[in-house]
Short mmCIF file of C-alpha atoms and ligand atoms in Angstrom, two decimals:
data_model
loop_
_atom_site.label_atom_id
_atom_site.label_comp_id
_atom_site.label_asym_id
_atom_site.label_seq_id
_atom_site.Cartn_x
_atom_site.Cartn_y
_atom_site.Cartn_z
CA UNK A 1 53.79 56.07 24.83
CA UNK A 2 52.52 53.12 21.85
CA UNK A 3 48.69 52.91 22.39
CA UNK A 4 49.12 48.96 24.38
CA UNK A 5 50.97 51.27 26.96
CA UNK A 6 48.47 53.92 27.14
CA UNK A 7 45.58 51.86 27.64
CA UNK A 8 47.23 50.51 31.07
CA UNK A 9 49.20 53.50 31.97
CA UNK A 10 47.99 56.87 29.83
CA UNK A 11 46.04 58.32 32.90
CA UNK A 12 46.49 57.41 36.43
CA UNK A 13 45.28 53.91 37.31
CA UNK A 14 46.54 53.67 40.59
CA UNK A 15 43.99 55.04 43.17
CA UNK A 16 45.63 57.72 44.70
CA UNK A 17 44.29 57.31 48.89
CA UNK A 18 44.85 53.28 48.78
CA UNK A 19 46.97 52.12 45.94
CA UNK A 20 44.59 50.22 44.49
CA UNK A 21 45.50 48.86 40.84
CA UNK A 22 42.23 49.16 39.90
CA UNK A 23 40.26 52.68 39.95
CA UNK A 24 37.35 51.90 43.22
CA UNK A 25 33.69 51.38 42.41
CA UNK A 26 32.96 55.54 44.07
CA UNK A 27 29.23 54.22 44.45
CA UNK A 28 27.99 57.83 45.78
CA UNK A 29 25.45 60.29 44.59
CA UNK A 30 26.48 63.16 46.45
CA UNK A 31 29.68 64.25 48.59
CA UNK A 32 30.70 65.81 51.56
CA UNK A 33 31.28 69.24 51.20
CA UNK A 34 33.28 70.44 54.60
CA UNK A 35 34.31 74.06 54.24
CA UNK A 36 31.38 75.83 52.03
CA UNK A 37 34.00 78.47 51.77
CA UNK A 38 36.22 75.55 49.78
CA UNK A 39 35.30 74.40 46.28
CA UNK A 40 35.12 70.89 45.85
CA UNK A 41 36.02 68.21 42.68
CA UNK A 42 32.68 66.71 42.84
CA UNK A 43 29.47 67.98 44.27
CA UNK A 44 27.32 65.77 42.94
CA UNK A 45 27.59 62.63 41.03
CA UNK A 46 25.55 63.66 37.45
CA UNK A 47 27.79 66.73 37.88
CA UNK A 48 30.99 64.10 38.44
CA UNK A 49 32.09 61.29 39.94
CA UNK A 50 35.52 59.85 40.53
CA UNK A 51 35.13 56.54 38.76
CA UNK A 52 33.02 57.84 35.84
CA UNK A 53 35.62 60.56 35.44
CA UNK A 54 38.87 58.00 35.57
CA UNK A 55 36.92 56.44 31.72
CA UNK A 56 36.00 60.01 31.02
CA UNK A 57 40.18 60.59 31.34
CA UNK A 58 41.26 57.40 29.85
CA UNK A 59 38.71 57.77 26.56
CA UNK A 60 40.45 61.46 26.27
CA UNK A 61 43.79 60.00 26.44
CA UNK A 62 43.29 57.73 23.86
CA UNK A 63 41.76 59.61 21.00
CA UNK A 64 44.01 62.61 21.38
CA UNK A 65 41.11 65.07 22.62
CA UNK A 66 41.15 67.83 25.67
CA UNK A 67 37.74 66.19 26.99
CA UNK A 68 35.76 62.53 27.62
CA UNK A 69 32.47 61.91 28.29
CA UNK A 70 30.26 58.68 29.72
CA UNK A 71 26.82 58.22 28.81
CA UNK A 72 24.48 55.81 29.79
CA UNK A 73 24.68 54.31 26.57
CA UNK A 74 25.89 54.75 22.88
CA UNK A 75 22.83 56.79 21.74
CA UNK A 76 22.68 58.83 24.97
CA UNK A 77 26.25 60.03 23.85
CA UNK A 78 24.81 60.47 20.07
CA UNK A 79 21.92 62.35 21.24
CA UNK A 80 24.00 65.27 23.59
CA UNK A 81 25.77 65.55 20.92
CA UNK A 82 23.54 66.38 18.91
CA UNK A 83 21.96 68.95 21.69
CA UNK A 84 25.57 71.00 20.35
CA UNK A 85 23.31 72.09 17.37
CA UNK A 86 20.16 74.39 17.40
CA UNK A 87 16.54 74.82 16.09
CA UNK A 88 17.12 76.25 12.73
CA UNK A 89 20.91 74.23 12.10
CA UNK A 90 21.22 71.57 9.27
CA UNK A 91 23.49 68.66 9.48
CA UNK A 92 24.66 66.40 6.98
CA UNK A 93 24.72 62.72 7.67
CA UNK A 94 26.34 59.75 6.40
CA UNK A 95 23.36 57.67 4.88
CA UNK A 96 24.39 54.51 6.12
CA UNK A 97 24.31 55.44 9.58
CA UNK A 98 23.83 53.09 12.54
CA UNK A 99 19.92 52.27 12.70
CA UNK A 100 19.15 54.11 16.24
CA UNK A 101 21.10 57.30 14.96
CA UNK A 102 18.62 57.25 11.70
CA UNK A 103 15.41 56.13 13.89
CA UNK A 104 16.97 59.19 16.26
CA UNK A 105 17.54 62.09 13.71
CA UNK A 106 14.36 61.30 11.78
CA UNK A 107 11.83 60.59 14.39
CA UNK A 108 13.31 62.73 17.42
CA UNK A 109 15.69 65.40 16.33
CA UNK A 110 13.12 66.78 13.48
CA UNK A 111 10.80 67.45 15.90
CA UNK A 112 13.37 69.80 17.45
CA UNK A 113 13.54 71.63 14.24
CA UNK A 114 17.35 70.38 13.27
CA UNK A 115 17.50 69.21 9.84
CA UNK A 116 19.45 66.38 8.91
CA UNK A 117 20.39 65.46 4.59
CA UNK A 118 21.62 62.15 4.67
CA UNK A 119 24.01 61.45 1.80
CA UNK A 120 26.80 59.05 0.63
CA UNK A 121 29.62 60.52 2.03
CA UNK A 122 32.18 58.47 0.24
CA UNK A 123 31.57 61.03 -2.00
CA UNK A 124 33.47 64.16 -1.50
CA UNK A 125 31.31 65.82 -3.83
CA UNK A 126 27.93 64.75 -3.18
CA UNK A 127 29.25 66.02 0.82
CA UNK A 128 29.71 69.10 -0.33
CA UNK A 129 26.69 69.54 -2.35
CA UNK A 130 24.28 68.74 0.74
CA UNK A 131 25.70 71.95 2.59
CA UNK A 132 23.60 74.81 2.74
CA UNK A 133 23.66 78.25 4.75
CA UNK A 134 22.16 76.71 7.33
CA UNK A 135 24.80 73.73 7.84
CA UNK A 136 26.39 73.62 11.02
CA UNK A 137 28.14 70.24 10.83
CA UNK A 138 28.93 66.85 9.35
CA UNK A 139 28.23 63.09 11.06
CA UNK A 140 30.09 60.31 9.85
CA UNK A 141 30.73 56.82 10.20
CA UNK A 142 33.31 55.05 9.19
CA UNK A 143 33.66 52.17 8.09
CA UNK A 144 29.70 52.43 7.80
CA UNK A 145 27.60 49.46 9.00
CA UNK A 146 27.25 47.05 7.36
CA UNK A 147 28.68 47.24 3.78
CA UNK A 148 31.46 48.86 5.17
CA UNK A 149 32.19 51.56 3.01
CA UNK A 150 35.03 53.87 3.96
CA UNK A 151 35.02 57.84 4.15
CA UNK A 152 37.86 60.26 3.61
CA UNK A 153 37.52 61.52 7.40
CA UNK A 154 40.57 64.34 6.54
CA UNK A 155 39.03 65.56 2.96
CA UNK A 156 35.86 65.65 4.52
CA UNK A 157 37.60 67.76 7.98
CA UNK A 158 39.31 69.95 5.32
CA UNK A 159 35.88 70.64 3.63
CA UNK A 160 34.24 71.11 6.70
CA UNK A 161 37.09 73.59 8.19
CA UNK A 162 36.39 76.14 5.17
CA UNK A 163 33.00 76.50 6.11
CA UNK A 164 33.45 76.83 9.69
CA UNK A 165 31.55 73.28 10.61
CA UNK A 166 31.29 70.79 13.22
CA UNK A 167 32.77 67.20 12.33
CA UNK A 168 31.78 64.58 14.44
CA UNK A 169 32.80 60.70 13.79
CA UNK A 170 31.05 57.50 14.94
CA UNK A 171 34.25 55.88 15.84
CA UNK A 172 32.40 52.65 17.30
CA UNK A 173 33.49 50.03 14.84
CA UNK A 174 37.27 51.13 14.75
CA UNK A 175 38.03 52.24 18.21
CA UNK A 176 41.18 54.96 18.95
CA UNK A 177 43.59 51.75 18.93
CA UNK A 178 42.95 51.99 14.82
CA UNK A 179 41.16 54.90 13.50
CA UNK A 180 41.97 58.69 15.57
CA UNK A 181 39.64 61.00 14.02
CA UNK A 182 40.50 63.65 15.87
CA UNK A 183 44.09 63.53 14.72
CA UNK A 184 42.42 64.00 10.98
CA UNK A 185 40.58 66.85 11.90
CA UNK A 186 37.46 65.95 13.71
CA UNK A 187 36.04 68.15 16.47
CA UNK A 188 34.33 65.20 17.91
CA UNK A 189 34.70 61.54 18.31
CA UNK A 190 31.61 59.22 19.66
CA UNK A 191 31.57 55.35 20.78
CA UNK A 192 29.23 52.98 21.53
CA UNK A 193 31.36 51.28 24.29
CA UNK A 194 28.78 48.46 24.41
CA UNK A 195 30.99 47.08 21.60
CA UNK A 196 34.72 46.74 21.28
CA UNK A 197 35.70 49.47 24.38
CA UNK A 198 33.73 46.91 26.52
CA UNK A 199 34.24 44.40 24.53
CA UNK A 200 32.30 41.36 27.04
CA UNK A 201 28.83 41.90 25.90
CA UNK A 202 28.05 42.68 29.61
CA UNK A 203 27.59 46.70 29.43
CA UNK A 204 25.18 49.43 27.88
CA UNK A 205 27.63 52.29 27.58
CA UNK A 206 28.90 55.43 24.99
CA UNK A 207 31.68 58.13 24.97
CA UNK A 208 32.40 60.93 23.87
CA UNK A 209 35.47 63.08 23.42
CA UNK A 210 36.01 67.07 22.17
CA UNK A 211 38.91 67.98 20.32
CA UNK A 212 39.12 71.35 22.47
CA UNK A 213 38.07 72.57 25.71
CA UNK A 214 35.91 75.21 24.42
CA UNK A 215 33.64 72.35 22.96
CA UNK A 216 34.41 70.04 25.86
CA UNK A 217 32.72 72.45 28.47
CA UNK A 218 29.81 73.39 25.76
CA UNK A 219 29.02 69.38 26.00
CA UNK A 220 29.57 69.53 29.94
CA UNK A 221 26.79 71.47 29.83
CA UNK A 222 24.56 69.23 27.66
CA UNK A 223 25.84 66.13 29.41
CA UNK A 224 25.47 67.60 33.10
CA UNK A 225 22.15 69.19 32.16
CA UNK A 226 20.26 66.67 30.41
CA UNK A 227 21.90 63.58 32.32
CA UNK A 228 22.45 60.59 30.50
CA UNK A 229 25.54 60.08 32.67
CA UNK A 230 27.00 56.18 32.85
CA UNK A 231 26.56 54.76 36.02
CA UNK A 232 29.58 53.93 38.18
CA UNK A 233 29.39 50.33 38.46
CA UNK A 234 28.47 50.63 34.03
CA UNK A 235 31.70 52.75 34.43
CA UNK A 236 34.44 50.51 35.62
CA UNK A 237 32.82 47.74 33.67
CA UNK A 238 33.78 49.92 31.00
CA UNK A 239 37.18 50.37 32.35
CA UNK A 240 37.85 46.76 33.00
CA UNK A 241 36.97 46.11 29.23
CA UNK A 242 38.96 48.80 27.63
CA UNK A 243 42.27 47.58 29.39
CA UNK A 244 42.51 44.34 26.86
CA UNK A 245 40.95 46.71 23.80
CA UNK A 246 44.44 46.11 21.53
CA UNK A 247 44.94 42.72 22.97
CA UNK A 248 41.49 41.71 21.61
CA UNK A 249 41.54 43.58 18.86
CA UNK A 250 44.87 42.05 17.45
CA UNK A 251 42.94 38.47 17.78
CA UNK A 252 39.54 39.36 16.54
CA UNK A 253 40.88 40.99 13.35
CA UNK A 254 43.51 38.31 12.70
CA UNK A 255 40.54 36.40 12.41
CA UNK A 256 38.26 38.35 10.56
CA UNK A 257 41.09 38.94 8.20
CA UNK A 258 41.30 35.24 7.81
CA UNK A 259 37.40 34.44 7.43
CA UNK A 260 37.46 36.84 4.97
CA UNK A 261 39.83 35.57 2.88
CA UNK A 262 38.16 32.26 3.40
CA UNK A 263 34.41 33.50 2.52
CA UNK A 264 35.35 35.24 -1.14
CA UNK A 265 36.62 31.72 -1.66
CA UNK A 266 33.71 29.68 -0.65
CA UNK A 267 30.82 28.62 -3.29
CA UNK A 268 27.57 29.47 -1.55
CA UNK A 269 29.08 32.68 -0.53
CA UNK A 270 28.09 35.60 -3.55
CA UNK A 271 30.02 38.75 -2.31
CA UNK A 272 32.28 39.57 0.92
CA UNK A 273 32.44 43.11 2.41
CA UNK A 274 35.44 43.44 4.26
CA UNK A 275 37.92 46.24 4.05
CA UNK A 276 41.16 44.18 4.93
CA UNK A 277 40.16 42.47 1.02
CA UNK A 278 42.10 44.34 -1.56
CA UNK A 279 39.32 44.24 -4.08
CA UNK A 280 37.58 46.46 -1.38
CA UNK A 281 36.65 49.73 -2.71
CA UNK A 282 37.73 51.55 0.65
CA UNK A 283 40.76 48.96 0.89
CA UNK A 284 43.52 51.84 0.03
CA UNK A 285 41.83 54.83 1.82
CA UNK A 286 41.26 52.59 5.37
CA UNK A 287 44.74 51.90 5.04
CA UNK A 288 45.71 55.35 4.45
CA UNK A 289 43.86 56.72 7.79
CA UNK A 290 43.31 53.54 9.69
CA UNK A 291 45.93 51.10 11.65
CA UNK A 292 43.49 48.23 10.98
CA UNK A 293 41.09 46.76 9.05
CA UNK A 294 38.73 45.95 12.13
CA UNK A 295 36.81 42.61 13.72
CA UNK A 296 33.46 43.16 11.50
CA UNK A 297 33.04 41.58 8.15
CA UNK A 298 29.84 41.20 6.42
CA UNK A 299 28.75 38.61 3.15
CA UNK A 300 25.89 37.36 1.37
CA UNK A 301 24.87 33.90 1.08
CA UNK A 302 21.83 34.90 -1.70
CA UNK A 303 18.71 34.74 0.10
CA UNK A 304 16.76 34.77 3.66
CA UNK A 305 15.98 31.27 3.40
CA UNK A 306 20.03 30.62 2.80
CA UNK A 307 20.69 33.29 5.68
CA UNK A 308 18.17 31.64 8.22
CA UNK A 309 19.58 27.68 7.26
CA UNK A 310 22.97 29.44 8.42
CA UNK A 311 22.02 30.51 11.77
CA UNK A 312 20.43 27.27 12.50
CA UNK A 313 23.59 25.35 11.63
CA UNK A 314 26.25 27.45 13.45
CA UNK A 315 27.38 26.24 16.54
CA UNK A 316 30.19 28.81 17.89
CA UNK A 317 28.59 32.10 16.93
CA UNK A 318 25.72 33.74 19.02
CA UNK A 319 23.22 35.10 16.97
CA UNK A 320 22.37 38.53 17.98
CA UNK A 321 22.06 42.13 17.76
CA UNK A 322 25.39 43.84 18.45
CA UNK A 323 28.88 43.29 17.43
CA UNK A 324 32.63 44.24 19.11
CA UNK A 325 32.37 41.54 21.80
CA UNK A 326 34.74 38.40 23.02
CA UNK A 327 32.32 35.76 21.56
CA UNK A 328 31.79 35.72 17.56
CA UNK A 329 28.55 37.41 17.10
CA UNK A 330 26.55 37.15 13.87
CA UNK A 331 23.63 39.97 12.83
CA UNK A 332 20.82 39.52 10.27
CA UNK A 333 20.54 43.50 9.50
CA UNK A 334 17.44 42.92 7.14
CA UNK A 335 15.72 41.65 10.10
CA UNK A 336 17.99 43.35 12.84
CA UNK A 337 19.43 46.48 12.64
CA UNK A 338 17.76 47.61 9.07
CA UNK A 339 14.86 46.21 9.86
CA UNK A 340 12.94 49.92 9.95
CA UNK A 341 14.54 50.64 6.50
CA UNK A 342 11.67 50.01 3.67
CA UNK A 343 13.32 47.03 1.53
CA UNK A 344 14.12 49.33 -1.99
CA UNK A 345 15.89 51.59 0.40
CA UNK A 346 17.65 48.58 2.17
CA UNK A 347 18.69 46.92 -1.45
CA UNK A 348 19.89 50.44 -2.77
CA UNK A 349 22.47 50.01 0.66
CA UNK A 350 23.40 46.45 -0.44
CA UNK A 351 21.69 45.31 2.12
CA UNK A 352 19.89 42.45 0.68
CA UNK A 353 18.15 39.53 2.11
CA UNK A 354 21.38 37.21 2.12
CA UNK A 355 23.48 39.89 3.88
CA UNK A 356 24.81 38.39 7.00
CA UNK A 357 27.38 40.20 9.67
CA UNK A 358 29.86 38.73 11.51
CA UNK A 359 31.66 40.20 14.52
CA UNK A 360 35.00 38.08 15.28
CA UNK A 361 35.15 37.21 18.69
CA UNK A 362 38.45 35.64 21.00
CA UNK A 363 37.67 31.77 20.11
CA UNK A 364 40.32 29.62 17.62
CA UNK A 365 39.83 30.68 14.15
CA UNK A 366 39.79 27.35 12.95
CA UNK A 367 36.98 26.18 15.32
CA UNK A 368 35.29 29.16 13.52
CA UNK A 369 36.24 28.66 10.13
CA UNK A 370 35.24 24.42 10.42
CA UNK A 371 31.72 25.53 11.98
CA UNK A 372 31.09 28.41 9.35
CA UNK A 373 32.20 26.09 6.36
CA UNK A 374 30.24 22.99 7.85
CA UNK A 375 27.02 25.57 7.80
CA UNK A 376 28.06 26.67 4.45
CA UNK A 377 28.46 23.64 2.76
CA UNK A 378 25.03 22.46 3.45
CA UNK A 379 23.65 25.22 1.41
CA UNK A 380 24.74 24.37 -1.79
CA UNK A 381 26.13 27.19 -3.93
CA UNK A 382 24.59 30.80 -4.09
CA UNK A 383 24.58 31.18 -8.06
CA UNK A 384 21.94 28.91 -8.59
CA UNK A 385 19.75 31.02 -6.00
CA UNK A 386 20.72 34.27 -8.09
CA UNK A 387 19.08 32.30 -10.63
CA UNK A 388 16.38 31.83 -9.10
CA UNK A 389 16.06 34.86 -7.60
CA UNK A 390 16.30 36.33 -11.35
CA UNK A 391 13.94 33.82 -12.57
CA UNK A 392 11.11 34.61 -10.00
CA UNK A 393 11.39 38.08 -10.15
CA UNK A 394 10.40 38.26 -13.74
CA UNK A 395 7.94 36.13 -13.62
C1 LIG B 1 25.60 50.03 18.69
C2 LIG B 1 25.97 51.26 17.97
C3 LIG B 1 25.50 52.51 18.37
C4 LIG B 1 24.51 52.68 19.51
O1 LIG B 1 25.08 52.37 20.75
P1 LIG B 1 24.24 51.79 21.99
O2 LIG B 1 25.29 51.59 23.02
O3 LIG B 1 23.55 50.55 21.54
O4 LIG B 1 23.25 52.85 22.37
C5 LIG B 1 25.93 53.62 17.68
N1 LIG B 1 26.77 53.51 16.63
C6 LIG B 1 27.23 52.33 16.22
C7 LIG B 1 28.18 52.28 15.07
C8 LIG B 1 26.87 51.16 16.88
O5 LIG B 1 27.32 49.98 16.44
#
């Protein structure tokens, strides 16, 4: 089955007492158990329930792994997964890691007495310089957020096989329909499905998926005892969104392709980040391991003051935390999602003061591209701000 197929039809959608084409709201925390001689499917619903478990299938399905998982919301996924590791394990992050990951590992998980090294995992070698005895796995993220730089997710895999540890991949930003990680090795696969899976900005929600079923049950465990589940009604929200994932995708990237294109070209616009550019450093590796180049683009326009006339000129895009949804959605990471990053560490990342992200949505790409250039255009062009920038800095 191609993956448009498999989003409609890769696990049953058809519910199985009424016919219903869509899988019913089960809104029920416990169930009838009439022979206690008889084990039941579900007891309880943390334990399971019939509508969280039709996503749990479906996510399976589609990344190619034995087991899914819903949690209540993209960290709550990221956070039993990390309850696979122990007191004493070390783990080896990718440094630009989503904000509440880094805010999670360095201010929750350290207190637990699992170490994290966060390094540039672009780098094969700098990867496998971080491990140490105590390494139990690898966390990645790619493309990363927001420079999007791209990770070799089989060398790393292949690395990570020799010495026996856990890879687990941040697949938000890609989604199965363009980026399997699990089919390059990984042992497990995480989404925020508050972005693209949902894809409506209307739902707080984050998978999971195991490779195997030895891992899927040790994650059971986690997920069933520590119970972040997603809620039902979260849960065929969820379901309802991931149904048009490819047919959204095609349109969003289309567009971000083209915007893109467009931005490098425009004269108050210093430097694009987009992986579909070939001048991208990642460009030939995403192609290699990816279907797509993805809905998210990011570029710098030179300064905050440049960044801020912007958002008060657009029209079309909100502006807002959060990316992967129907409407175009642009993010001010300085202030947003880097905003707990001290500014040295933030410019090391390239993510300076200008840096602005943009999250293609469903509308007409001209409409887009006519109310991007029309805020653009008023802001002159962004050399003469490097100047200045250059010029106030030394004195
Ligand atoms: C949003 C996001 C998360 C966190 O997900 P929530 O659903 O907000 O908890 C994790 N990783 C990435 C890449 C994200 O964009």
């Amino acid at each position: 089955m191609k993956f448009a197929t498999k989003l409609l039809h890769g696990t049953s959608c058809i519910d199985p007492v009424t016919g219903a084409a869509s899988v019913p709201i089960y809104q029920a925390s416990t169930f009838h158990q009439a022979d206690l001689d008889r084990p039941v499917v579900y007891d309880y619903a943390r334990s399971g329930n019939p509508t969280r478990h039709a996503l749990e299938e479906a996510i399976a399905v589609l990344e190619g792994g034995e087991r899914g998982f819903a949690f209540a919301s993209g960290m709550a996924a990221i956070s039993s997964v990390f309850m696979l590791f122990s007191a004493g394990d070390h783990v080896v992050v990718a440094e630009d890691v989503y904000g509440g990951t880094y805010r999670f590992l360095t201010n929750v998980l350290s207190r637990m007495g699992i170490a994290v090294s966060f390094v540039d995992t672009t780098s094969l070698e700098q990867v496998e310089a971080a491990i140490r005895p105590e390494t139990k796995g690898i966390y990645l993220e790619t493309p990363s957020n927001p420079t999007l730089k791209v990770t070799d997710i089989a060398a790393v895999c292949a690395l990570a096989k020799q010495r026996g540890l856990l890879v687990i991949v941040d697949n938000t930003f890609m989604t199965p329909y363009y980026q399997r990680p699990l089919e390059l090795g990984a042992d497990v696969v995480i989404h925020s499905a508050t972005k693209f899976i949902g894809g409506h900005s209307d739902v707080v929600a984050g998978l999971a998926v195991t490779k195997e079923a030895a891992l899927g049950e040790q994650l059971y465990m986690i997920q069933n005892g520590m119970g972040a589940i997603l809620g039902v009604q979260d849960s065929w929200l969820v379901l309802r969104g991931l149904k048009s994932l490819k047919a959204r995708l095609d349109v969003s990237t289309q567009t971000a392709e083209k915007l893109a294109r467009w931005l490098s070209t425009h004269p108050a616009v210093s430097r694009v980040y987009y992986t579909g550019l070939p001048e991208h450093d990642g460009h030939d590796l995403q192609n290699r391991q990816a279907s797509g180049h993805g809905a998210v683009l990011s570029f710098d326009v030179g300064s905050r003051e440049r960044a801020k006339a912007l958002f008060d000129r657009v029209k079309l895009p909100i502006v807002a935390v959060s990316l992967g949804a129907v409407e175009t959605i642009l993010s001010y990471p300085a202030m947003m999602s880097h905003a707990a990053m001290p500014p040295a560490e933030r410019k090391r990342r390239g993510i300076t003061d200008g840096l602005i992200r943009l999250s293609a949505g469903l509308e007409d790409a001209v409409d887009l591209l006519q109310d991007l250039e029309q805020a653009l255009d008023a802001l002159g062009p962004a050399e003469q701000v490097a100047d200045d920038k250059q010029a106030f800095s030394w004195a």
